[in-house]
Coordinates of C-alpha atoms (C1' of nucleotides) in Angstrom, one line a residue:
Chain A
X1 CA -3.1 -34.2 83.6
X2 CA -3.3 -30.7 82.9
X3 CA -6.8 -29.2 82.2
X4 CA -7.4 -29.1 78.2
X5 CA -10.7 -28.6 77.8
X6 CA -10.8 -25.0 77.9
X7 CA -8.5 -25.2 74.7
X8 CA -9.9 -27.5 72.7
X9 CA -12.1 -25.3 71.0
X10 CA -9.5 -22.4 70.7
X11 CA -9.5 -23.0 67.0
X12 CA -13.1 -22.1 66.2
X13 CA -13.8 -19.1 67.5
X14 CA -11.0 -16.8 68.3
X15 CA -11.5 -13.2 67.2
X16 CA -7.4 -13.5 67.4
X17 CA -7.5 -10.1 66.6
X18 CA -8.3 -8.0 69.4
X19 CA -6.3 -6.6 72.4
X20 CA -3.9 -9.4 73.0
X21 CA -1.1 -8.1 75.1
X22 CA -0.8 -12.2 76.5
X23 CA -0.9 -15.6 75.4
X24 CA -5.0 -16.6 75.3
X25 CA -4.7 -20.3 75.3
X26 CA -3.7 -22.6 78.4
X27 CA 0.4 -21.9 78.3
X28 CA 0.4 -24.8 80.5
X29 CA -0.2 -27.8 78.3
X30 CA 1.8 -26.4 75.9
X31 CA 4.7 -25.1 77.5
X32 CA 5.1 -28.5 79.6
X33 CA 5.9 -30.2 76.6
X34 CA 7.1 -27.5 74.5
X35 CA 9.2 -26.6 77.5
X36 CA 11.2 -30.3 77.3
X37 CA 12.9 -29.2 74.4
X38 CA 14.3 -26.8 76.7
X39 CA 15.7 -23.3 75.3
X40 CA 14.2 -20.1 76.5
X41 CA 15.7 -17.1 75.6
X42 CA 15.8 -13.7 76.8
X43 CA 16.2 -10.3 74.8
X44 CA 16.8 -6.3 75.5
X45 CA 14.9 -4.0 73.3
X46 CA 16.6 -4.2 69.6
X47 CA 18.1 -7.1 70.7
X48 CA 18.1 -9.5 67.0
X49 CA 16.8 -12.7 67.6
X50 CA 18.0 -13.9 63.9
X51 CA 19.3 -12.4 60.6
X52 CA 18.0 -12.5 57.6
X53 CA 19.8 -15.6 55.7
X54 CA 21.1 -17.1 59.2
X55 CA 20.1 -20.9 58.7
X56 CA 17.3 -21.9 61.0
X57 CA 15.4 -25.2 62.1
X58 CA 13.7 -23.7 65.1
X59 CA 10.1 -22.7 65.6
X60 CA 9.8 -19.7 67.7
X61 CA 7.0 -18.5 70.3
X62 CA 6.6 -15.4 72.3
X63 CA 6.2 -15.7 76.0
X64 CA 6.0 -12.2 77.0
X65 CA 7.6 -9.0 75.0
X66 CA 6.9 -8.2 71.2
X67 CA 9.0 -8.7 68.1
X68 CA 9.6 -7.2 64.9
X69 CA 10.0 -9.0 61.2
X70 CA 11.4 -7.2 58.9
X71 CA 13.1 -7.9 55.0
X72 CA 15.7 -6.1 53.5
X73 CA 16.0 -5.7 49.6
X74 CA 18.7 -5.9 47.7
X75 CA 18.9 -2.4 47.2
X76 CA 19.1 -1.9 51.1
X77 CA 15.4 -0.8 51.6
X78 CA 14.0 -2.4 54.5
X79 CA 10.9 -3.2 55.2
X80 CA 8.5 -4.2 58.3
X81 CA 6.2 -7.2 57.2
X82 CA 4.7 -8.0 61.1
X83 CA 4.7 -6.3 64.5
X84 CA 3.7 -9.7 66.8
X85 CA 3.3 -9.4 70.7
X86 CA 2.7 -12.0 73.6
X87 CA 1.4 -15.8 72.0
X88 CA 2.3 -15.5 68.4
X89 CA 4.6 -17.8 67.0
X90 CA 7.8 -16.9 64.5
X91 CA 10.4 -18.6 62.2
X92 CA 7.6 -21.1 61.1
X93 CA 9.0 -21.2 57.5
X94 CA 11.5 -24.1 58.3
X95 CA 8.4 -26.2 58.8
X96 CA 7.9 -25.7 54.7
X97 CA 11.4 -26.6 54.4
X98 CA 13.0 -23.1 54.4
X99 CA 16.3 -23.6 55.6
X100 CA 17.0 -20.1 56.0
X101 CA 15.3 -17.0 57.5
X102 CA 13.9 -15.0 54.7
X103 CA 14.1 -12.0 57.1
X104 CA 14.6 -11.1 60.4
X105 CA 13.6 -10.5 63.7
X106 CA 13.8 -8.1 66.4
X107 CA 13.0 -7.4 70.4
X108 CA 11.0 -4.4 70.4
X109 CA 10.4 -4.6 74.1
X110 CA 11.9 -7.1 76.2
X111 CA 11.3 -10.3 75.0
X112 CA 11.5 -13.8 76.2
X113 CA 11.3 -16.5 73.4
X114 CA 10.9 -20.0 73.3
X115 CA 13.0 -22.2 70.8
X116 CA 11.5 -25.0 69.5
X117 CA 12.9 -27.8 67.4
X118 CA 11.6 -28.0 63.8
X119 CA 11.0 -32.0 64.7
X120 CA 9.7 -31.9 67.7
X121 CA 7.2 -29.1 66.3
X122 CA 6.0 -31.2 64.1
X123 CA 6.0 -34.2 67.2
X124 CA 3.6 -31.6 69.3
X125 CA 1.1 -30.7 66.1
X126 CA 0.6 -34.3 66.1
X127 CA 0.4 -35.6 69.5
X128 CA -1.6 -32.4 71.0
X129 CA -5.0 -30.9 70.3
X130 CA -4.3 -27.3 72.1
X131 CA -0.8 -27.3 70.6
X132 CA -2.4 -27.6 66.9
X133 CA -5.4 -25.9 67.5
X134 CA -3.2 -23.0 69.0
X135 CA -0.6 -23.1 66.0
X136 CA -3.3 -23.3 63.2
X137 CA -5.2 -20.4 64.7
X138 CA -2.4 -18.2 64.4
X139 CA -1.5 -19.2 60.9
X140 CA -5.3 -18.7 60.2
X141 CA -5.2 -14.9 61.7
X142 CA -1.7 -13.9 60.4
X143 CA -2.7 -15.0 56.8
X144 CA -5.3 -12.8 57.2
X145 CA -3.6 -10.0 58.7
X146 CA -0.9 -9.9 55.9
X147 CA -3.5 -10.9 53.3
X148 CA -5.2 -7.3 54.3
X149 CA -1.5 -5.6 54.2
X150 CA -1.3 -6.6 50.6
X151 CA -4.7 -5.7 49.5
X152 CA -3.9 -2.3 51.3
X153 CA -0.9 -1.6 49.3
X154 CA -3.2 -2.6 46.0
X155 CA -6.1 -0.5 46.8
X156 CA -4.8 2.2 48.9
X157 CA -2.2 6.1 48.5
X158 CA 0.6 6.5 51.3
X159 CA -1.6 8.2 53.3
X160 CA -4.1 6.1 53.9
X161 CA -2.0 3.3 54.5
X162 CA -0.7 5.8 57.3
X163 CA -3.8 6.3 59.1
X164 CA -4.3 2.2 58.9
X165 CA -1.2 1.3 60.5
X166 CA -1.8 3.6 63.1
X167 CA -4.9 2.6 64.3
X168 CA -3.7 -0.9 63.8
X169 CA -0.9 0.2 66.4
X170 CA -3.1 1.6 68.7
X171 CA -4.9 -1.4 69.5
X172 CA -1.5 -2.2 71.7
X173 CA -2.9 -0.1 74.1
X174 CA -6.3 0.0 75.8
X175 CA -8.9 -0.8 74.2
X176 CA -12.5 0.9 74.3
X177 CA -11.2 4.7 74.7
X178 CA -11.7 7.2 71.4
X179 CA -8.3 8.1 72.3
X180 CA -5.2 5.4 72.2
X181 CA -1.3 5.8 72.9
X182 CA 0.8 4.2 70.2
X183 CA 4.5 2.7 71.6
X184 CA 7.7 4.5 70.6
X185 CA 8.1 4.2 66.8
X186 CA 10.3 6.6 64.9
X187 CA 9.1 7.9 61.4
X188 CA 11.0 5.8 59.8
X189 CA 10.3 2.8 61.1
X190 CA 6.4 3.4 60.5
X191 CA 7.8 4.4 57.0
X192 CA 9.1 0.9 56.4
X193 CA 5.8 -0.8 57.7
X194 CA 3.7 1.3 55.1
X195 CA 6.0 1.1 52.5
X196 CA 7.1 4.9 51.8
X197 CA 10.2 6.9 52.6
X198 CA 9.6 9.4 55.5
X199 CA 9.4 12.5 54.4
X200 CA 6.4 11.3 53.1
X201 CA 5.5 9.6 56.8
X202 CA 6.7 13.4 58.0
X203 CA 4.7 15.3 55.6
X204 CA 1.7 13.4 56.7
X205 CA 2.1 13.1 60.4
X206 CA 1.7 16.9 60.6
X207 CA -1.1 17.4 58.1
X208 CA -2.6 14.7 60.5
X209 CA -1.7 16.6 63.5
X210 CA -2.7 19.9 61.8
X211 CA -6.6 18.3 61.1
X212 CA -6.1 17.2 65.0
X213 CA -6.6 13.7 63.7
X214 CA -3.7 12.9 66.0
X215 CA -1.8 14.7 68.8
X216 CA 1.9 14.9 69.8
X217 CA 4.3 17.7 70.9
X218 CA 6.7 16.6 68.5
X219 CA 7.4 13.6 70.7
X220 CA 6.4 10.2 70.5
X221 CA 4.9 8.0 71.8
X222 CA 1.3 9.8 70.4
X223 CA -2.1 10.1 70.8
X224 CA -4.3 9.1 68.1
X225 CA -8.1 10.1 68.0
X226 CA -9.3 7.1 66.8
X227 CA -12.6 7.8 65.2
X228 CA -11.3 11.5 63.5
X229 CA -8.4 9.3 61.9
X230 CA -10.6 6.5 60.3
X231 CA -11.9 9.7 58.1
X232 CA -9.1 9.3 56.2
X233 CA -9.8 5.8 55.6
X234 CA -13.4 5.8 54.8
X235 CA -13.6 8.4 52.4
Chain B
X1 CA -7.1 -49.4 56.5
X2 CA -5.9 -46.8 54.1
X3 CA -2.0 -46.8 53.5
X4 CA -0.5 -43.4 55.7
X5 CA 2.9 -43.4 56.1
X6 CA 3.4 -41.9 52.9
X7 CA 1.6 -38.4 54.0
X8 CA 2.8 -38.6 57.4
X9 CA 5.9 -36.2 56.9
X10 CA 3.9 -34.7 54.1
X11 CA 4.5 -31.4 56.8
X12 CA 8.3 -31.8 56.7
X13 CA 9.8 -31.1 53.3
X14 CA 6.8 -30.5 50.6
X15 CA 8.7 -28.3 48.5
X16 CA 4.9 -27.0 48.1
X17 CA 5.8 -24.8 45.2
X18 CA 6.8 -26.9 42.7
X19 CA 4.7 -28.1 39.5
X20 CA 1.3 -28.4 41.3
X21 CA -1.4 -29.7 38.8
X22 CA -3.3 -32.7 41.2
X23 CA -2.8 -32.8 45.0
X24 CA 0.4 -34.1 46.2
X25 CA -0.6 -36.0 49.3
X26 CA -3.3 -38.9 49.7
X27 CA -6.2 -38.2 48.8
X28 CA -8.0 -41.1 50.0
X29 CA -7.7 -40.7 53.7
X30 CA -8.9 -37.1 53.3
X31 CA -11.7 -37.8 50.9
X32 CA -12.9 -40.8 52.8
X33 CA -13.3 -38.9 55.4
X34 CA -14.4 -35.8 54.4
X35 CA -16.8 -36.9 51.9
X36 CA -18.8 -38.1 54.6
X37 CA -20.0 -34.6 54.9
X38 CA -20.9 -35.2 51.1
X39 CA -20.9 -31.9 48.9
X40 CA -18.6 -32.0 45.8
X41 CA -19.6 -29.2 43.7
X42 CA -18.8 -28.7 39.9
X43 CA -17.9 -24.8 38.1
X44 CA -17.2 -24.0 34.6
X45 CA -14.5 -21.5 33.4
X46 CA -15.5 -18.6 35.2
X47 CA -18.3 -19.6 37.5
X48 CA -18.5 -18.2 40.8
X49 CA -18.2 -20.2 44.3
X50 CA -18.8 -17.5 46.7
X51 CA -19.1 -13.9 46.1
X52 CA -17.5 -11.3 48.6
X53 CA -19.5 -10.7 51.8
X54 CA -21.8 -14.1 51.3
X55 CA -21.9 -16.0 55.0
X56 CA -20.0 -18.9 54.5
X57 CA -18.9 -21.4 57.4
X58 CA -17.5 -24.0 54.6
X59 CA -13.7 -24.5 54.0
X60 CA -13.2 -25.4 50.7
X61 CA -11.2 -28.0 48.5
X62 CA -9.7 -28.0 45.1
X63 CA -10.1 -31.4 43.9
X64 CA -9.3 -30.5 40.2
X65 CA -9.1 -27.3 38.2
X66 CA -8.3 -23.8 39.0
X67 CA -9.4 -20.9 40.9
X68 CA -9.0 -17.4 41.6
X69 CA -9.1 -15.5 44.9
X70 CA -10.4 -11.4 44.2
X71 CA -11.1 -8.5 46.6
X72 CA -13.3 -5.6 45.6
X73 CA -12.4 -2.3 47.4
X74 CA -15.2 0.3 48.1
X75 CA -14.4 2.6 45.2
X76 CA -14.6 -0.1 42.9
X77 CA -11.5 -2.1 42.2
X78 CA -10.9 -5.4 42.1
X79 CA -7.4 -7.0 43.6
X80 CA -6.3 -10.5 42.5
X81 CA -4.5 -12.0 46.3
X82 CA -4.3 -15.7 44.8
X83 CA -4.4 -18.1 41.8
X84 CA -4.9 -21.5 43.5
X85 CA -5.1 -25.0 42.0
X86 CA -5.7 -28.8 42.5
X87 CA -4.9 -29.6 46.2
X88 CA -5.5 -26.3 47.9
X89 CA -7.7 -25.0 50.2
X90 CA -9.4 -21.9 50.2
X91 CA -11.9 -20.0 52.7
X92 CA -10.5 -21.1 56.0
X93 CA -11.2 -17.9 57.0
X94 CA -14.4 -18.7 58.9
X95 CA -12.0 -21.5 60.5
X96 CA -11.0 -17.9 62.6
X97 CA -14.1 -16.7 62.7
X98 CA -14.8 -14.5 59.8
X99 CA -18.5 -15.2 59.5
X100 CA -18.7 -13.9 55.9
X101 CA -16.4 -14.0 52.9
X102 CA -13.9 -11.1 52.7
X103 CA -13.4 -12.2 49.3
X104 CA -14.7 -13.5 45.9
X105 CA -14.0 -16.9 44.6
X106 CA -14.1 -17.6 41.0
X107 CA -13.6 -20.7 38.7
X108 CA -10.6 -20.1 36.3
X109 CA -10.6 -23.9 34.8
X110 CA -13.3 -26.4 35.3
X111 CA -13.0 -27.1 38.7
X112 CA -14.4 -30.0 41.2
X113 CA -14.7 -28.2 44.5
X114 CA -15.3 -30.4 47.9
X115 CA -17.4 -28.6 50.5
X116 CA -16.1 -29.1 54.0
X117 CA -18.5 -27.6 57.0
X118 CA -16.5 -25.7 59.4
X119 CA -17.3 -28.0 62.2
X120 CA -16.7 -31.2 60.2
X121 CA -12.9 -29.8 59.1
X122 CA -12.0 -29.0 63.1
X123 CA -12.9 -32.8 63.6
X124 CA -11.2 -33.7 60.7
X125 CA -7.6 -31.8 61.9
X126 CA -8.0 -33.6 65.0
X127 CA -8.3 -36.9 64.1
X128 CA -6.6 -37.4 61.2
X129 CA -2.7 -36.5 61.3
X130 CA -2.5 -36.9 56.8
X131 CA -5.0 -34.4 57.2
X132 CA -3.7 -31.1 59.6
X133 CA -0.5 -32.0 57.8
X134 CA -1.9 -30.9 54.3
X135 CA -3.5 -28.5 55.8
X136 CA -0.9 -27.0 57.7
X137 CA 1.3 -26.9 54.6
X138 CA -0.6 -25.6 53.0
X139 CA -1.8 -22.6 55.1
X140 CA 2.6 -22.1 55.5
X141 CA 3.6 -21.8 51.7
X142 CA 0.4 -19.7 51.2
X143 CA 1.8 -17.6 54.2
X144 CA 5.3 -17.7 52.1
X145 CA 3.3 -16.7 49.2
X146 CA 1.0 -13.5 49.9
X147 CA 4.4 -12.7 51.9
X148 CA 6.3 -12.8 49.1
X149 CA 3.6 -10.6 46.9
X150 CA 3.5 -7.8 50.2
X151 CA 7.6 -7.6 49.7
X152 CA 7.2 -7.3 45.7
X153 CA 5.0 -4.9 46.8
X154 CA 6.6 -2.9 49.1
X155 CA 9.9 -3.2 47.4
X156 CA 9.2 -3.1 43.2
X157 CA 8.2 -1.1 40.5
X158 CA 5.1 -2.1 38.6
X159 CA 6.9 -3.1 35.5
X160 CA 9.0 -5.9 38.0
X161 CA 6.1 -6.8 39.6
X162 CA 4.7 -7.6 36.3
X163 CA 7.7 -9.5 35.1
X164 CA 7.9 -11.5 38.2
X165 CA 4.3 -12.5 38.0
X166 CA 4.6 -13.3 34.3
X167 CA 7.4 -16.1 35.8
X168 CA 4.8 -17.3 38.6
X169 CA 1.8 -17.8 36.1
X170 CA 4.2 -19.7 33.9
X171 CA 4.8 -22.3 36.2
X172 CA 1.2 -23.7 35.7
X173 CA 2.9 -24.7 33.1
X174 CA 5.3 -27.6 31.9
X175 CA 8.5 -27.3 34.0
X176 CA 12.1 -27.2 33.0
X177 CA 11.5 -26.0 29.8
X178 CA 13.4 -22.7 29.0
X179 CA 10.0 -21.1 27.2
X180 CA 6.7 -21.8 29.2
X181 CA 3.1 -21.0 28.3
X182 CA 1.0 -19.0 30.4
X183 CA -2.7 -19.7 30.7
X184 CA -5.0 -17.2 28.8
X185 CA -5.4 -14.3 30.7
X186 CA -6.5 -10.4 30.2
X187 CA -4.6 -8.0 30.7
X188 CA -7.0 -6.8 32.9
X189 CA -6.6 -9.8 35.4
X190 CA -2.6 -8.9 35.0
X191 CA -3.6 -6.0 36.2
X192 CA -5.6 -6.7 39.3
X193 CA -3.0 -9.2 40.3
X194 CA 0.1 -6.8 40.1
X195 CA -1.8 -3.5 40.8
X196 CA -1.6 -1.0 38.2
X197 CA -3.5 0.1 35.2
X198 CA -4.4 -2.1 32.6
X199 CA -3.0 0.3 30.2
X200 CA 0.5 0.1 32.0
X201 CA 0.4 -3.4 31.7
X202 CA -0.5 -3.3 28.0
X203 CA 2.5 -1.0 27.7
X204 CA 5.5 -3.5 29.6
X205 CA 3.8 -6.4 28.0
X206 CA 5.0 -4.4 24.7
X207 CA 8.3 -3.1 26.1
X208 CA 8.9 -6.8 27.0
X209 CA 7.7 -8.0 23.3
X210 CA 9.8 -5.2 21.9
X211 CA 13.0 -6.7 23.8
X212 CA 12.3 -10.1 23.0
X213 CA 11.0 -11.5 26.6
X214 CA 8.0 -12.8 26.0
X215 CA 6.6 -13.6 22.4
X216 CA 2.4 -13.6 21.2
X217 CA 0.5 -12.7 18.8
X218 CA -1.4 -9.7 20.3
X219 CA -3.1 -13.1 21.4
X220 CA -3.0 -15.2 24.7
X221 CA -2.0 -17.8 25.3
X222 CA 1.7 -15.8 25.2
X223 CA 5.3 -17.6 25.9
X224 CA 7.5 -16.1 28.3
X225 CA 11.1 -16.6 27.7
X226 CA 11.9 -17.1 31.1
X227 CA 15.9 -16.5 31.4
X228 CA 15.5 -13.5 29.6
X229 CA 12.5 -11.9 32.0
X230 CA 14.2 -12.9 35.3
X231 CA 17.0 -10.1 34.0
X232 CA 13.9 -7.7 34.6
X233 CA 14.1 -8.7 38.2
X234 CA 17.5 -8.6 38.8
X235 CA 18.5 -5.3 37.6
Chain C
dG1 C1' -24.3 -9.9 8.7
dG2 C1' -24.6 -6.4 11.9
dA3 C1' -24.6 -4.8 16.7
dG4 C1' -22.5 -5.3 20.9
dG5 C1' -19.0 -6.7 23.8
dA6 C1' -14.4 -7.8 25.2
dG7 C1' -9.9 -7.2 24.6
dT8 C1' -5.8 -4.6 22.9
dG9 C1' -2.7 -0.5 21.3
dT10 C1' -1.6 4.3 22.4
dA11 C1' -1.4 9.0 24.0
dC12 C1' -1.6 12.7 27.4
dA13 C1' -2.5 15.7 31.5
dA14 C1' -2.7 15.6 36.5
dT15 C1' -0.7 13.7 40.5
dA16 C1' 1.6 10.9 43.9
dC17 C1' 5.9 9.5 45.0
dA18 C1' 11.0 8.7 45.7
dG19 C1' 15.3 10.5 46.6
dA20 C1' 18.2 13.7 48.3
dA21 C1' 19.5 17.6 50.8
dC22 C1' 19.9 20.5 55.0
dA23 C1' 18.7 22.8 59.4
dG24 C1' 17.1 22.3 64.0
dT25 C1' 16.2 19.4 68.0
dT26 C1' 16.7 15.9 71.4
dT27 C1' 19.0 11.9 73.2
dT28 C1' 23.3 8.9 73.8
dT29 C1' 27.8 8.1 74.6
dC30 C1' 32.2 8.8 76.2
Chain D
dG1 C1' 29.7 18.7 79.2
dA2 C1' 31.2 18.2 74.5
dA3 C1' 30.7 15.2 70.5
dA4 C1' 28.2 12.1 68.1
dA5 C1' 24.1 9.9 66.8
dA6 C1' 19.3 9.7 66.1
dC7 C1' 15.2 11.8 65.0
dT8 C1' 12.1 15.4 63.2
dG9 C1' 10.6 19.4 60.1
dT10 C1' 10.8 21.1 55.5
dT11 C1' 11.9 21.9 50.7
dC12 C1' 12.9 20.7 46.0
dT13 C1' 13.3 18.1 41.5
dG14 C1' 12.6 14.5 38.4
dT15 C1' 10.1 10.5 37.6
dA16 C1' 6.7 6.7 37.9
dT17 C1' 2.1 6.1 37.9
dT18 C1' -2.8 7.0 37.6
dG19 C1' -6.9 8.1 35.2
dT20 C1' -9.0 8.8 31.2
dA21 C1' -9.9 8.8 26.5
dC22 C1' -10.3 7.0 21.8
dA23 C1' -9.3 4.0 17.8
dC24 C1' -8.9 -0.7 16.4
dT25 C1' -9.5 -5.8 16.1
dC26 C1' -11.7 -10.0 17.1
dC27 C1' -15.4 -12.7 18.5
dT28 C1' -20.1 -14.1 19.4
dC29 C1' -24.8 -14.1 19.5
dC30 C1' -29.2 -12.9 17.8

DNA sequence: GGAGGAGTGTACAATACAGAACAGTTTTTC
DNA sequence: GAAAAACTGTTCTGTATTGTACACTCCTCC
């Protein structure tokens, strides 16, 4: 019924990685049966969508917004493991069995989300090509998007890992201009997605803004100057 | 022709982390089918199958043995992101796109390794449900996994990090026994694979002698007295 | 059987980092 | 519009970690 062929080939050769502020696939096929399981659900900016430990048998997708997973330690540290926008899916542990989140989730725009059933998940990756194609590609770029988080902790100091997650940020916005605005994030928020505390985010910010790598009146959101900042990272 | 029902909720419940020495699923259906695109190659104790930045459009498959997954930064150092065995895949990456290897691949055990051409494996995850199963699974707990070593990361010291891959590696092998053996390896590999110094490793790996949590020789393999380490963890 | 290599045991100086504290500023909230 | 909360700027101290260096043992391969 609905047109698939534009789809079908989704899987091979996605560069999932560039400016994706919405869904890239044909939403159609997949919400139409996604959509049968019915719940769609709508959230205000820090709004939670689920706790860490909360039990869960849903797969969830993004229809429009962006959403934050983050882990909290024993200890109380938190940390931010993705920042996911518009067509990513979430929560797709259950489908190795996890029965609870191992983290959470937040709104950090507003978000609607679509809830789907860890059974009829599995029901869709069978019975459609664009639904499988879609949900492998994802898995394919968010394994390598947290494989290259990891080796960036192994290889690289606090500051580097800095300058990385904000030019990773900055692709939210336009894309193709030296110069990029970055979305409201408070220091310490960007010091639990590199992993440090933030006086250390602080103490970098301004030498960053001192070099003129970056610019800001002491107010976010910033300006980052894209090709000065990947200095830090090159050398 | 080939008996399926028995992989067919493969996806559901594979507790995909459990003692993993020869794939869990049926290997029939995917060997039948995938050997049609013939290459099975065979490595020795480390050989390498593809070296970081080599083109590569092949997804691969452990059909026996052992292999390790390695990054080389720019300055020099090597990063161990996975130890895979029997019945995993590795280098799906160009399944996204990534026209050459971001990594090196390297035999730890004699290893069978089935070649799968990029093309051949999108067919493959179309038409055969046994098949996207296993390799959804799979690409979930390996998202679980390099999850779980970005937390350790993020929250840990180098001396937990050590311990708790100490516990990983000793699930290669036998299970439920309160003392397992860990395959030989360096304590230079320990140290790519947590991320410090070799000589910080050598000095837990005495601490943890000292305090009777793992017992060798001064020669690998070692025994890890597992109750005992996981109080390194937590504390 | 001797040379070279790989792996281990150990020590030490330089440095990156966490943790905590406090003042100043802006934004929320009632 | 006052009080509270949230965020930034900055400083300090102790500690974990790196980087490096050297001695020692064991193996292996001409």
């Amino acid at each position: 019924m609905q047109p698939r062929k534009a789809t079908a080939l989704a899987l091979v050769g996605p560069s999932a990685r560039g400016a994706r502020t919405e869904p890239v696939f044909n939403v159609q096929a997949f919400l139409d049966a996604a959509l049968t399981s019915k719940t769609v659900m709508r959230y205000a900016r820090n709004d939670v969508v689920f706790s860490q430990g909360d039990p869960g048998d849903h797969v969830l997708y993004i229809q429009s917004g962006g959403v934050k997973l983050s882990v909290l330690s024993k200890t109380g540290k938190e940390a931010v493991v993705a920042m996911l926008a518009a067509g990513d899916f979430f929560g797709e542990g259950c489908l190795a069995g996890q029965k609870f989140r191992m983290g959470s989730a937040t709104a950090i725009t507003p978000s609607a989300i679509l809830f789907v059933e860890k059974a009829h998940m599995v029901k869709l990756l069978h019975k459609q090509h664009a639904m499988s194609d879609r949900f492998i590609s994802h898995m394919l770029s968010r394994n390598i998007r947290i494989e290259e988080d990891l080796i960036d902790q192994l290889f690289n100091s606090a500051e580097k890992r800095l300058a990385r997650t904000l030019l990773l940020l900055a692709r939210y916005g336009n894309q193709d201009k030296p110069v990029r605005a970055v979305p409201p994030i408070s220091q310490e928020t960007l010091a639990e997605m590199v992993g440090t505390t933030r006086s250390r985010v602080n103490f970098f910010m301004n030498k960053f803004k001192r070099l003129g790598f970056i610019e800001y009146d002491g107010d976010l959101p910033l300006k980052i100057n894209n090709s000065l900042l990947s200095v830090v990272l090159h050398d």
